Structure formats: C-alpha cells, structure tokens
PDB file of C-alpha atoms in Angstrom:
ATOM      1  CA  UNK A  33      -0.079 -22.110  22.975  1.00 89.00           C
ATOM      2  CA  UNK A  34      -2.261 -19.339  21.484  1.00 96.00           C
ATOM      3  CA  UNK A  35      -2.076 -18.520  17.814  1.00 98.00           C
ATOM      4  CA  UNK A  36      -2.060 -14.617  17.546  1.00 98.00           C
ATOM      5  CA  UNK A  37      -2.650 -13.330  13.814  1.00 98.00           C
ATOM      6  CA  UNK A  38      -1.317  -9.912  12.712  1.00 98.00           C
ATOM      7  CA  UNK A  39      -2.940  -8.279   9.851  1.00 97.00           C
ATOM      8  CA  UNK A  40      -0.291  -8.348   7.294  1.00 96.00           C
ATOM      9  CA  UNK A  41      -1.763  -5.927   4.400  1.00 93.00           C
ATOM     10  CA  UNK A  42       0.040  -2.620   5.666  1.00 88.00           C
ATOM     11  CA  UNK A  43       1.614  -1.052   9.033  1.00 84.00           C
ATOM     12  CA  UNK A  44       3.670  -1.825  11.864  1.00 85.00           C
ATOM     13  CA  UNK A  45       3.364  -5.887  10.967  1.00 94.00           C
ATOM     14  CA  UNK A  46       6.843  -6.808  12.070  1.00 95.00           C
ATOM     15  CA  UNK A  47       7.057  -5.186  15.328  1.00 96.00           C
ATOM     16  CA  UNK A  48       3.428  -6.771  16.544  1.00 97.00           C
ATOM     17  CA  UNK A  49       4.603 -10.294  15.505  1.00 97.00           C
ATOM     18  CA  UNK A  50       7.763  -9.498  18.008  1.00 97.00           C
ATOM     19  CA  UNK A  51       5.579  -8.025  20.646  1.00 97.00           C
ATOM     20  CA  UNK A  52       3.122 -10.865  20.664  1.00 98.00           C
ATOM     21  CA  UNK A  53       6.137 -13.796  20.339  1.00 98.00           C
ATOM     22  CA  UNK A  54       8.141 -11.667  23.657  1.00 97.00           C
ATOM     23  CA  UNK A  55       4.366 -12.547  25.685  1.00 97.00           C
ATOM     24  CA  UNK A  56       5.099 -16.343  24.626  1.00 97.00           C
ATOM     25  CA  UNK A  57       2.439 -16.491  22.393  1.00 98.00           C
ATOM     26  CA  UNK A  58       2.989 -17.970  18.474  1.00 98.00           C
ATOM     27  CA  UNK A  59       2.653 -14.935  15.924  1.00 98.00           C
ATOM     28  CA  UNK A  60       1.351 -15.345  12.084  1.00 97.00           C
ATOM     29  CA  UNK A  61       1.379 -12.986   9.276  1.00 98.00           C
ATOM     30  CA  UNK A  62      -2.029 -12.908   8.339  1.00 98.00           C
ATOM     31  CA  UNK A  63      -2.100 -12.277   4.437  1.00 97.00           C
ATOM     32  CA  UNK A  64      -4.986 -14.431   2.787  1.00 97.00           C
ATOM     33  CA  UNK A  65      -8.640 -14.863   4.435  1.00 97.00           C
ATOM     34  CA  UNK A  66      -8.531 -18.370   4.929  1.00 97.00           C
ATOM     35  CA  UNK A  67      -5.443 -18.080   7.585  1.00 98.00           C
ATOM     36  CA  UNK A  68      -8.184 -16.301   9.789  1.00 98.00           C
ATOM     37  CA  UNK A  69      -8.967 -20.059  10.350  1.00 97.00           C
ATOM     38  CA  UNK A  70      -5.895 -20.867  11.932  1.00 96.00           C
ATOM     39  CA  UNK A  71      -5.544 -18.375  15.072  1.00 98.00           C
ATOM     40  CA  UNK A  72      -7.159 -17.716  17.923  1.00 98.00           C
ATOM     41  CA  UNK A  73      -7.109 -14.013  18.113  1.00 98.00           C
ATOM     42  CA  UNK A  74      -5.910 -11.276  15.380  1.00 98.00           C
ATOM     43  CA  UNK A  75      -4.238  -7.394  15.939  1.00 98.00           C
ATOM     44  CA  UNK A  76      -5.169  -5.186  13.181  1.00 97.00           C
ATOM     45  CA  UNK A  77      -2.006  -2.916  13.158  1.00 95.00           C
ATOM     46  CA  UNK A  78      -1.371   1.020  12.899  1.00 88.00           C
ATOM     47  CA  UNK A  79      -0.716   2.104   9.321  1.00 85.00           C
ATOM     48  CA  UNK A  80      -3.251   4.212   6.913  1.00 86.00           C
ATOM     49  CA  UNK A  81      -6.857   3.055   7.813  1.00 86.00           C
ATOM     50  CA  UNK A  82      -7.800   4.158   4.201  1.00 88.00           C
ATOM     51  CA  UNK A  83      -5.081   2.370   2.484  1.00 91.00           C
ATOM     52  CA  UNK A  84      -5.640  -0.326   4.908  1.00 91.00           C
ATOM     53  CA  UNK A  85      -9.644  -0.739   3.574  1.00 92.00           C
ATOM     54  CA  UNK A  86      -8.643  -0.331  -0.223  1.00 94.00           C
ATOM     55  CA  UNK A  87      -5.939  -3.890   1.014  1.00 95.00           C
ATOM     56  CA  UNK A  88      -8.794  -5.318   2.891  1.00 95.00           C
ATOM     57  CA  UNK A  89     -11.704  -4.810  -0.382  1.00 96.00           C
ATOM     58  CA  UNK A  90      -9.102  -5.981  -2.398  1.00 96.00           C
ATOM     59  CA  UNK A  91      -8.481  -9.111  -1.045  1.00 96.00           C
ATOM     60  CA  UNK A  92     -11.730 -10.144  -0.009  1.00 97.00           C
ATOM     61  CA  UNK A  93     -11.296  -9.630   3.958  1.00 97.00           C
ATOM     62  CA  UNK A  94     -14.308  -7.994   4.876  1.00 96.00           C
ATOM     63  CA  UNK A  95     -16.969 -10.473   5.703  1.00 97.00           C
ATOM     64  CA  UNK A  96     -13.808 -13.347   7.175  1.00 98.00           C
ATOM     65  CA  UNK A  97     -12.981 -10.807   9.480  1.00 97.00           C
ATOM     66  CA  UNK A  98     -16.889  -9.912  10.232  1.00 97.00           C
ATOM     67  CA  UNK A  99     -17.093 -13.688  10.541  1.00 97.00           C
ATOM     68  CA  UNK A 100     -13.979 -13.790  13.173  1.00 98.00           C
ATOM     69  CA  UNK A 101     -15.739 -11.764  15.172  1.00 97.00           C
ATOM     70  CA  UNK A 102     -19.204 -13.204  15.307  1.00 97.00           C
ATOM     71  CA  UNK A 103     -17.254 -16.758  16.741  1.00 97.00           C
ATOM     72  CA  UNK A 104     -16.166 -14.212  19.696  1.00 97.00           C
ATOM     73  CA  UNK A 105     -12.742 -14.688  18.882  1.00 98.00           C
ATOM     74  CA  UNK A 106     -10.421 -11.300  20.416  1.00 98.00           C
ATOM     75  CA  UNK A 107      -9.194  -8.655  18.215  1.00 98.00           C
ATOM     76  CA  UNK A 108      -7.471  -5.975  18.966  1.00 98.00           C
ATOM     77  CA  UNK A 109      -7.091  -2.622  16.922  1.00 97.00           C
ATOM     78  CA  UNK A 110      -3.822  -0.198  17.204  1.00 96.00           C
ATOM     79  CA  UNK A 111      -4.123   3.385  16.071  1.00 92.00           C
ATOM     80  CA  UNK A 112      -5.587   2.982  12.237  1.00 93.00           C
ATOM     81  CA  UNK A 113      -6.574  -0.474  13.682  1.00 95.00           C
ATOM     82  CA  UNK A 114      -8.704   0.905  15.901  1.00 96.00           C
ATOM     83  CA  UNK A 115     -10.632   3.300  12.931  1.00 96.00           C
ATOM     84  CA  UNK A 116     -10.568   0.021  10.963  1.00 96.00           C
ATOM     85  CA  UNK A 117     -12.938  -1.691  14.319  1.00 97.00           C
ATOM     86  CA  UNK A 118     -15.091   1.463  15.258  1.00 97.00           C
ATOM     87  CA  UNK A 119     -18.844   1.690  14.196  1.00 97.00           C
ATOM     88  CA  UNK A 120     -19.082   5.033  13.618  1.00 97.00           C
ATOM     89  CA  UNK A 121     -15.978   7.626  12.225  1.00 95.00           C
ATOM     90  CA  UNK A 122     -16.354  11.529  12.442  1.00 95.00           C
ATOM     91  CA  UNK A 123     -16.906  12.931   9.227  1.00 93.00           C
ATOM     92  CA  UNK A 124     -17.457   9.718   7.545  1.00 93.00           C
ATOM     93  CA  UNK A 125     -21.252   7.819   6.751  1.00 93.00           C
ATOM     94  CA  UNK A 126     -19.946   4.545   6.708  1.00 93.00           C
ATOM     95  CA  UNK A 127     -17.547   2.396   9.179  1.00 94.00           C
ATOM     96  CA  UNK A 128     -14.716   0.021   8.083  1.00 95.00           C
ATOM     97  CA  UNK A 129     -15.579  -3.223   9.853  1.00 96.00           C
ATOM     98  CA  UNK A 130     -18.175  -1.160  12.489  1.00 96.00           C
ATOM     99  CA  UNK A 131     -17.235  -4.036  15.453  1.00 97.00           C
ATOM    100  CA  UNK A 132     -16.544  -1.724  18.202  1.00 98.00           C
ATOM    101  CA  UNK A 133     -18.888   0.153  19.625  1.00 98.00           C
ATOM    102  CA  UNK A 134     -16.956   3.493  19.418  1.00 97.00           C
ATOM    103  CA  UNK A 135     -17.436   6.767  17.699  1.00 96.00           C
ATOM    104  CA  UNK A 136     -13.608   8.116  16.559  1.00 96.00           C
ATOM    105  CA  UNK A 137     -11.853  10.833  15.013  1.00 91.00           C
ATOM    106  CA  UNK A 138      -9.375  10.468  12.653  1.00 85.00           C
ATOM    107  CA  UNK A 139      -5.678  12.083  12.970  1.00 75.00           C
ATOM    108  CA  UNK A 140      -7.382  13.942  15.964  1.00 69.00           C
ATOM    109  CA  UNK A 141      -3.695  14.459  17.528  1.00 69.00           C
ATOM    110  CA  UNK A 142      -1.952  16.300  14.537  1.00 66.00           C
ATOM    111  CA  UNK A 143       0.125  15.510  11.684  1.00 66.00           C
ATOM    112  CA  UNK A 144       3.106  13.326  11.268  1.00 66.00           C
ATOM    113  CA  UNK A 145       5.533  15.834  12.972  1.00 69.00           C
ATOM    114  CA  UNK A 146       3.318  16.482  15.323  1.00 72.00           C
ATOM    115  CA  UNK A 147       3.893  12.691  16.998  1.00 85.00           C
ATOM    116  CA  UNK A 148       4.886  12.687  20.761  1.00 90.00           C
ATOM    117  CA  UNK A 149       5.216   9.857  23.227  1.00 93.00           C
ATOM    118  CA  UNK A 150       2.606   9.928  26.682  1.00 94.00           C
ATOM    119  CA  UNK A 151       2.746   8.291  30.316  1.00 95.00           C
ATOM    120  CA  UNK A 152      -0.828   6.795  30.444  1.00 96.00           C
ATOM    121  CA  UNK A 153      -2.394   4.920  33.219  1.00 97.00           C
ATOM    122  CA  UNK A 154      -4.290   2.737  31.410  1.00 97.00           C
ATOM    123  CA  UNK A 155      -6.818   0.457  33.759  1.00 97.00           C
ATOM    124  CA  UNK A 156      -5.682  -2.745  34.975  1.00 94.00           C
ATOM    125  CA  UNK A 157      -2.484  -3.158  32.383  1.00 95.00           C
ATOM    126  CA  UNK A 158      -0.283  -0.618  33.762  1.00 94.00           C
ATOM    127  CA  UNK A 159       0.095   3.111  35.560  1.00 94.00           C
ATOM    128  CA  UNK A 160       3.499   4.127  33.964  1.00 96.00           C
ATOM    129  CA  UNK A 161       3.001   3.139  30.057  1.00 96.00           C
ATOM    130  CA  UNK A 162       4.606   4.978  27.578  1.00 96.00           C
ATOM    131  CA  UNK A 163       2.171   5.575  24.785  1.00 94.00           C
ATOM    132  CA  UNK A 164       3.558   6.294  21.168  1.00 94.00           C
ATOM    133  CA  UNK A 165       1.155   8.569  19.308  1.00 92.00           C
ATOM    134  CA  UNK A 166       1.621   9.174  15.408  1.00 89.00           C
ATOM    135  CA  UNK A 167      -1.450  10.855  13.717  1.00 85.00           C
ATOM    136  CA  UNK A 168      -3.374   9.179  16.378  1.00 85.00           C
ATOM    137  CA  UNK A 169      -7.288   8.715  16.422  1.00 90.00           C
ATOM    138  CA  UNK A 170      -8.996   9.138  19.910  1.00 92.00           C
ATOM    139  CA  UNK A 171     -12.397   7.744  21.273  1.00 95.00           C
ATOM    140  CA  UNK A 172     -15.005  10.642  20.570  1.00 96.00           C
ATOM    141  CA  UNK A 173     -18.045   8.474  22.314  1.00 96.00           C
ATOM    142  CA  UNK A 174     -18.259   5.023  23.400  1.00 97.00           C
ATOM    143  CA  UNK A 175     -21.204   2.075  24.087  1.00 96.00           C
ATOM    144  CA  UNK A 176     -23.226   1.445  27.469  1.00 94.00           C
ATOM    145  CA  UNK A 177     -21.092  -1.499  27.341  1.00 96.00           C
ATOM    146  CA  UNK A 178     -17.573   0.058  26.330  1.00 97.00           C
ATOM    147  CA  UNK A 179     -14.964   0.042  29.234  1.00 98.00           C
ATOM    148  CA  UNK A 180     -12.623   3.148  28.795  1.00 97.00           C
ATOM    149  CA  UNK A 181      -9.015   1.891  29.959  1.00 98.00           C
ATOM    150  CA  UNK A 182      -7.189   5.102  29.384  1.00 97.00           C
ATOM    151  CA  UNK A 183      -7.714   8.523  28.412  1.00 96.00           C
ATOM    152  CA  UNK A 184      -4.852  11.157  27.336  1.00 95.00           C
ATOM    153  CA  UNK A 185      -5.418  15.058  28.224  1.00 92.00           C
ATOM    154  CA  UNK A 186      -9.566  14.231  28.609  1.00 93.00           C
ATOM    155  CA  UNK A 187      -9.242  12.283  25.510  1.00 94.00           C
ATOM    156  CA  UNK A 188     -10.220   8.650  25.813  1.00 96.00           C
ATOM    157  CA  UNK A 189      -7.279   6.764  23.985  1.00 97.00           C
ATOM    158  CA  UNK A 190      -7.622   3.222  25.004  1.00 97.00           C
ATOM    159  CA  UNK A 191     -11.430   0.765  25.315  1.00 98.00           C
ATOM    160  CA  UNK A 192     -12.168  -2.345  25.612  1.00 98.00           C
ATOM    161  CA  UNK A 193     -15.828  -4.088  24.668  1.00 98.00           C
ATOM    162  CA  UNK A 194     -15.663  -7.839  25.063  1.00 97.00           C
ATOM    163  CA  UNK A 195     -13.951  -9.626  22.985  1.00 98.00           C
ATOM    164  CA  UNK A 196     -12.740  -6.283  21.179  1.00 98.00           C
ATOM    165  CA  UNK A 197      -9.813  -3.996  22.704  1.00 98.00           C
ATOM    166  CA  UNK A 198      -8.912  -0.617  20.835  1.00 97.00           C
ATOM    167  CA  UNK A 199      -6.079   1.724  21.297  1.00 97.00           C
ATOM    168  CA  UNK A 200      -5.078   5.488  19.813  1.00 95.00           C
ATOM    169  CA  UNK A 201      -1.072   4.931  20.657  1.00 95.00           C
ATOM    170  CA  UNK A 202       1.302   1.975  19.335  1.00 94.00           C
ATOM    171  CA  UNK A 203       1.974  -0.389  21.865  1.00 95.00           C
ATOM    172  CA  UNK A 204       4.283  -2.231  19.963  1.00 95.00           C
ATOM    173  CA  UNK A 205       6.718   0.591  19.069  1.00 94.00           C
ATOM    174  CA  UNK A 206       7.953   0.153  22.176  1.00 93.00           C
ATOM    175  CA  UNK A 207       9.820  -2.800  24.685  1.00 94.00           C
ATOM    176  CA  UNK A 208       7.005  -2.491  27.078  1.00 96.00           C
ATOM    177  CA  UNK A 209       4.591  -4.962  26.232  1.00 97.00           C
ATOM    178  CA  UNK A 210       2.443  -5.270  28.834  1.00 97.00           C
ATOM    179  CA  UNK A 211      -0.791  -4.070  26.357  1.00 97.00           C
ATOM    180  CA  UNK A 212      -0.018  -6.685  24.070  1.00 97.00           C
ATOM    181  CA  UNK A 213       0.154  -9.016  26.845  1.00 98.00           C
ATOM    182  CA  UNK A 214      -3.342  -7.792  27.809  1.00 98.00           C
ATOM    183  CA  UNK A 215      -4.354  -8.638  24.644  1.00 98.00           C
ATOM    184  CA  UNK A 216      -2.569 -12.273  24.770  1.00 98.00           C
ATOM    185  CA  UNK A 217      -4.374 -12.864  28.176  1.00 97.00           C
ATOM    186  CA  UNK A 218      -7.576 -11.674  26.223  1.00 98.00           C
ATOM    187  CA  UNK A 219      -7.471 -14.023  23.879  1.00 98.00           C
ATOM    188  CA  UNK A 220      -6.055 -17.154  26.450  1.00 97.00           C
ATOM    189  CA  UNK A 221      -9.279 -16.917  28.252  1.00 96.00           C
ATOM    190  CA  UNK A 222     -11.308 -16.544  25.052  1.00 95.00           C
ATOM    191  CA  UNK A 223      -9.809 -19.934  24.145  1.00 91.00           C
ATOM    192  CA  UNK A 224     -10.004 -21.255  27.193  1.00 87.00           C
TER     193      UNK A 224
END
C-alpha cells in the first residue's frame, strides 16, 4: 500500500487524509520534516499560501520538501498548494518551493464570497468534475514540458509536469475523488 502524506501546517488537512484513505491508499499527517521519510508521495493542501510559507520557514520544511522532490517522489498541490509548487508568482520576485514549472496568479478568481463550484473536463481523470473554487489561483503560463489537464473559462486550472500535478479548485471538498485518485495512481507507478 502507498503512503500518501498531507501537509499538516494549515488548510483543508482533514478532508485530503479522507479523500486519499476512500482511493485505498494509507494517509499521514505530515507535521515534522523527518515524516517526509516515511511516504511515498505528499498533497500540499488549499489554505493561505502566505501563512502556509511563514509554517513551512518556521519549521524548517523548505529544503526536505526540495529534497522530496529531487528523489522524484509525486506531489501534488491544491489551490494555495499549487502557489506553494509554482516557479514563478505574478507580482511576486521570489517562488515558494519554485518545483513546478508554472507561472500563477494569486486569488485570480475573486474574493471569499466570490467562491463558485465548475463542471471541468479535466484530461484523462474525468469530463463531468465538479470543481470547488475559493480565492482560487489559475495557471498564467506553463513549461515546454507542462501538460494542461483542464482549463476553466480560457483559464488553465489544472497541470501536470512529471512527478508534479497542480490544481486551482479543491478536489477534496467534494465526494468525487477521482483527482485524488489520479494523484494515488501517480504516485503507485512512481513507486512502482
């Protein structure tokens, strides 16, 4: 069985723990660097990409994560996750963890209030998918080698470079969970 580690510093922890467990996968809270050692792949969850960082400084997860990803090992960023994995943020000189090879826009849908829910067709996962958008991001530019899987109103909203999948929406706010299942298959092969 694959070990799937949720970032456990801020966001929508709980509900990606029961998303990844319904695709019969094992789920663990990550909370300390060292338990990056432990899984096979890891979700960075929705939440507040800067309060997010401020977690991630503060408890020395930079260069583990960095590290994660240089052993090849899947990760998969969810609305602030996905800021948190993108080289390059409008309006900003620096990246978080600059992994993905995506340029994106922060809160590019609106405000809190603003949140609505969108049927995406979203490339090999699924052609009916409910996407959950609150203060979203969106995919300004993408990589040579970046595969767009969805895009909302001309708005790319969903990627995928390798070993590193990205999303605008919140999969896991949901019962469908045939993106996190992506995500589990992602990292089954990875392993494999």
């Amino acid at each position: 069985m694959v070990k799937i580690g949720v970032l456990g510093l801020q966001g929508a922890v709980r509900e990606h723990v029961r998303s990844v467990e319904a695709c019969g996968a094992e789920a663990v809270v990550v909370k300390k660097p060292e338990q990056l050692q432990e899984i096979d792949g890891l979700i960075i969850p929705g939440g507040e990409s800067t309060t997010m960082r401020r977690l991630m400084d503060k408890y020395g997860f930079m260069e583990p994560l960095k590290q994660f990803a240089v052993q090849g090992k899947p990760m998969f960023g969810t609305c602030a996750g996905l800021i948190i994995l993108a080289k390059r943020i409008v309006g900003y000189e620096e990246p978080h963890l600059g992994l993905m090879d995506v340029t994106v826009e922060r809160n590019s849908f609106g405000r809190q209030r603003e949140s609505f829910e969108a049927e995406l067709s979203i490339a090999g996962i699924a052609d009916d998918f409910v996407g959950v958008f609150i203060r979203a991001p969106h995919i300004v530019e993408v990589g040579e080698d970046v595969e767009i899987l969805a895009k909302h109103e001309d708005r790319i909203v969903a990627a995928r470079q390798g070993q590193f999948l990205g999303c605008s929406f919140h999969p896991e706010l949901t019962d469908d969970h045939r993106m996190t299942q992506y995500f589990v298959n992602m990292v089954r092969e990875s392993k494999a």
